Amino acid sequence: MRRSLAFLAGALLIGALAAPAPAFADDGDGGFTIEDPRITESSGLAASHLHPGVYWTHNDSGDGPYIYAVDSRTGKTVATVTLSGIGRPRDAEAISIGPGNEIYVGDIGDNFGGRWPYVWIYRLPEPKVLKDQTIRATQYVVKYANGPRDAESLVVHPKTGRVYIIDKKEDGGHLYEGPARLSSTGTNVFRPIAAVDLWATDAAFSPDGRQLAVRGYFGGIAYAWNGGRITRQGRLDVPLQRQGESVTYSLDGSKLLYGSEGTDSPVQAESAPGESGAGGAASPSGRATPRAGSGGGSPLHANYKVGAVVLALGLVLVFGLKRLLGRKR
């Protein structure tokens, strides 16, 4: 009986210490879960400029002209915006907010590997009041200079307002630059300007426009922007997710939030490159600097302090049991 109690106590103690501590963040930027049952294929993510702690998202193909404002403190949808003045979205894959609090939605997906001769971008003002409403959007026709392609990443530079797209290719794609100003009456041709070494599913500009974060299913890369002449800085600390589809900077630029498709999908936060102690910051080797994960981080992260305590307690428990059994003999 005494031996069983010792094993039980030890197991409970180790389990309690090894369990990850919950992350709390007053601003809601420490990660959250999207609870809206309508949002089953969250494919884009953008931090609101007017409502701190709120994130805009949308479904992939098969939904409608809707974007959703999710309160990261609760995970609940606080506003559904219906876009009017556009056709029915075909495969919305990305969302970004540019200067003047203008929201851009990229209807740029092409699961047929380049069947569509053109894709669309929708632009609308971010609403000042969060409530269910309909807002008229401007629709732009987009073509690529080198022919149709699949893409899931659209970003708007926070200073210039210029729109960029990264195509999605397993062996790496390219950064495409749009016209200085999009035209709602003609075709907007996007031209490749730089290679991207990733099977990209989303991207985001830092609030100051100096860095570009690009994510894929199994990793990510931090680039210095340099006016579009991007240079690789290091790897991003991307959490392991079921189907990683989205990324955005927090409003203050201190964190990167990564989203995934699925019902009750998690949005996980990691420190942004360049932040104090942040993973993904450039190092002389070009690799991300190691750190412990922040709220909602990758399950592959190790908490070395907890590990050391658990190991010590385990050794104490083993030696204690040996002494106990020796006495009984």
Tab-separated table of N, CA and C in Angstrom, residues 1-16 313-325 328-329:
chain	number	residue	atom	x	y	z
A	1	MET	N	0.834	-1.204	0.000
A	1	MET	CA	0.000	0.000	0.000
A	1	MET	C	0.867	1.251	0.000
A	2	ARG	N	1.914	1.252	0.847
A	2	ARG	CA	2.791	2.410	0.932
A	2	ARG	C	3.492	2.632	-0.402
A	3	ARG	N	3.886	1.512	-1.076
A	3	ARG	CA	4.558	1.631	-2.357
A	3	ARG	C	3.629	2.241	-3.407
A	4	SER	N	2.373	1.851	-3.440
A	4	SER	CA	1.407	2.384	-4.399
A	4	SER	C	1.184	3.872	-4.176
A	5	LEU	N	1.085	4.273	-2.946
A	5	LEU	CA	0.888	5.685	-2.638
A	5	LEU	C	2.084	6.510	-3.081
A	6	ALA	N	3.271	5.955	-2.911
A	6	ALA	CA	4.466	6.690	-3.324
A	6	ALA	C	4.480	6.893	-4.835
A	7	PHE	N	4.160	5.801	-5.560
A	7	PHE	CA	4.098	5.919	-7.021
A	7	PHE	C	3.053	6.938	-7.448
A	8	LEU	N	1.866	6.899	-6.812
A	8	LEU	CA	0.786	7.815	-7.172
A	8	LEU	C	1.177	9.260	-6.888
A	9	ALA	N	1.751	9.505	-5.730
A	9	ALA	CA	2.148	10.860	-5.379
A	9	ALA	C	3.209	11.384	-6.343
A	10	GLY	N	4.182	10.513	-6.656
A	10	GLY	CA	5.228	10.940	-7.582
A	10	GLY	C	4.683	11.245	-8.951
A	11	ALA	N	3.775	10.397	-9.445
A	11	ALA	CA	3.208	10.611	-10.776
A	11	ALA	C	2.409	11.897	-10.828
A	12	LEU	N	1.621	12.154	-9.768
A	12	LEU	CA	0.827	13.378	-9.738
A	12	LEU	C	1.714	14.611	-9.683
A	13	LEU	N	2.790	14.535	-8.900
A	13	LEU	CA	3.679	15.680	-8.769
A	13	LEU	C	4.383	15.981	-10.083
A	14	ILE	N	4.904	14.942	-10.740
A	14	ILE	CA	5.598	15.139	-12.014
A	14	ILE	C	4.634	15.633	-13.072
A	15	GLY	N	3.418	15.074	-13.090
A	15	GLY	CA	2.433	15.500	-14.078
A	15	GLY	C	2.056	16.952	-13.911
A	16	ALA	N	1.921	17.376	-12.660
A	16	ALA	CA	1.543	18.767	-12.413
A	16	ALA	C	2.638	19.729	-12.825
A	313	LEU	N	13.246	15.397	-9.222
A	313	LEU	CA	12.224	14.744	-8.406
A	313	LEU	C	12.106	13.266	-8.748
A	314	GLY	N	12.252	12.956	-10.040
A	314	GLY	CA	12.183	11.558	-10.449
A	314	GLY	C	13.298	10.747	-9.833
A	315	LEU	N	14.510	11.307	-9.797
A	315	LEU	CA	15.633	10.597	-9.195
A	315	LEU	C	15.427	10.395	-7.699
A	316	VAL	N	14.927	11.473	-7.042
A	316	VAL	CA	14.648	11.354	-5.608
A	316	VAL	C	13.622	10.255	-5.347
A	317	LEU	N	12.592	10.207	-6.182
A	317	LEU	CA	11.545	9.213	-6.020
A	317	LEU	C	12.093	7.803	-6.202
A	318	VAL	N	12.934	7.615	-7.232
A	318	VAL	CA	13.500	6.283	-7.489
A	318	VAL	C	14.362	5.824	-6.328
A	319	PHE	N	15.273	6.704	-5.865
A	319	PHE	CA	16.138	6.317	-4.756
A	319	PHE	C	15.334	6.081	-3.480
A	320	GLY	N	14.287	6.880	-3.281
A	320	GLY	CA	13.449	6.677	-2.094
A	320	GLY	C	12.756	5.337	-2.119
A	321	LEU	N	12.270	4.935	-3.276
A	321	LEU	CA	11.606	3.636	-3.398
A	321	LEU	C	12.593	2.496	-3.185
A	322	LYS	N	13.809	2.666	-3.697
A	322	LYS	CA	14.809	1.612	-3.495
A	322	LYS	C	15.106	1.415	-2.013
A	323	ARG	N	15.230	2.525	-1.287
A	323	ARG	CA	15.500	2.426	0.154
A	323	ARG	C	14.325	1.794	0.873
A	324	LEU	N	13.102	2.165	0.443
A	324	LEU	CA	11.908	1.612	1.084
A	324	LEU	C	11.841	0.109	0.870
A	325	LEU	N	12.089	-0.330	-0.355
A	325	LEU	CA	12.025	-1.768	-0.658
A	325	LEU	C	13.141	-2.519	0.045
A	328	LYS	N	12.137	-3.225	3.592
A	328	LYS	CA	11.113	-4.260	3.705
A	328	LYS	C	11.746	-5.637	3.583
A	329	ARG	N	12.822	-5.718	2.681
A	329	ARG	CA	13.494	-7.023	2.576
A	329	ARG	C	14.211	-7.354	3.892
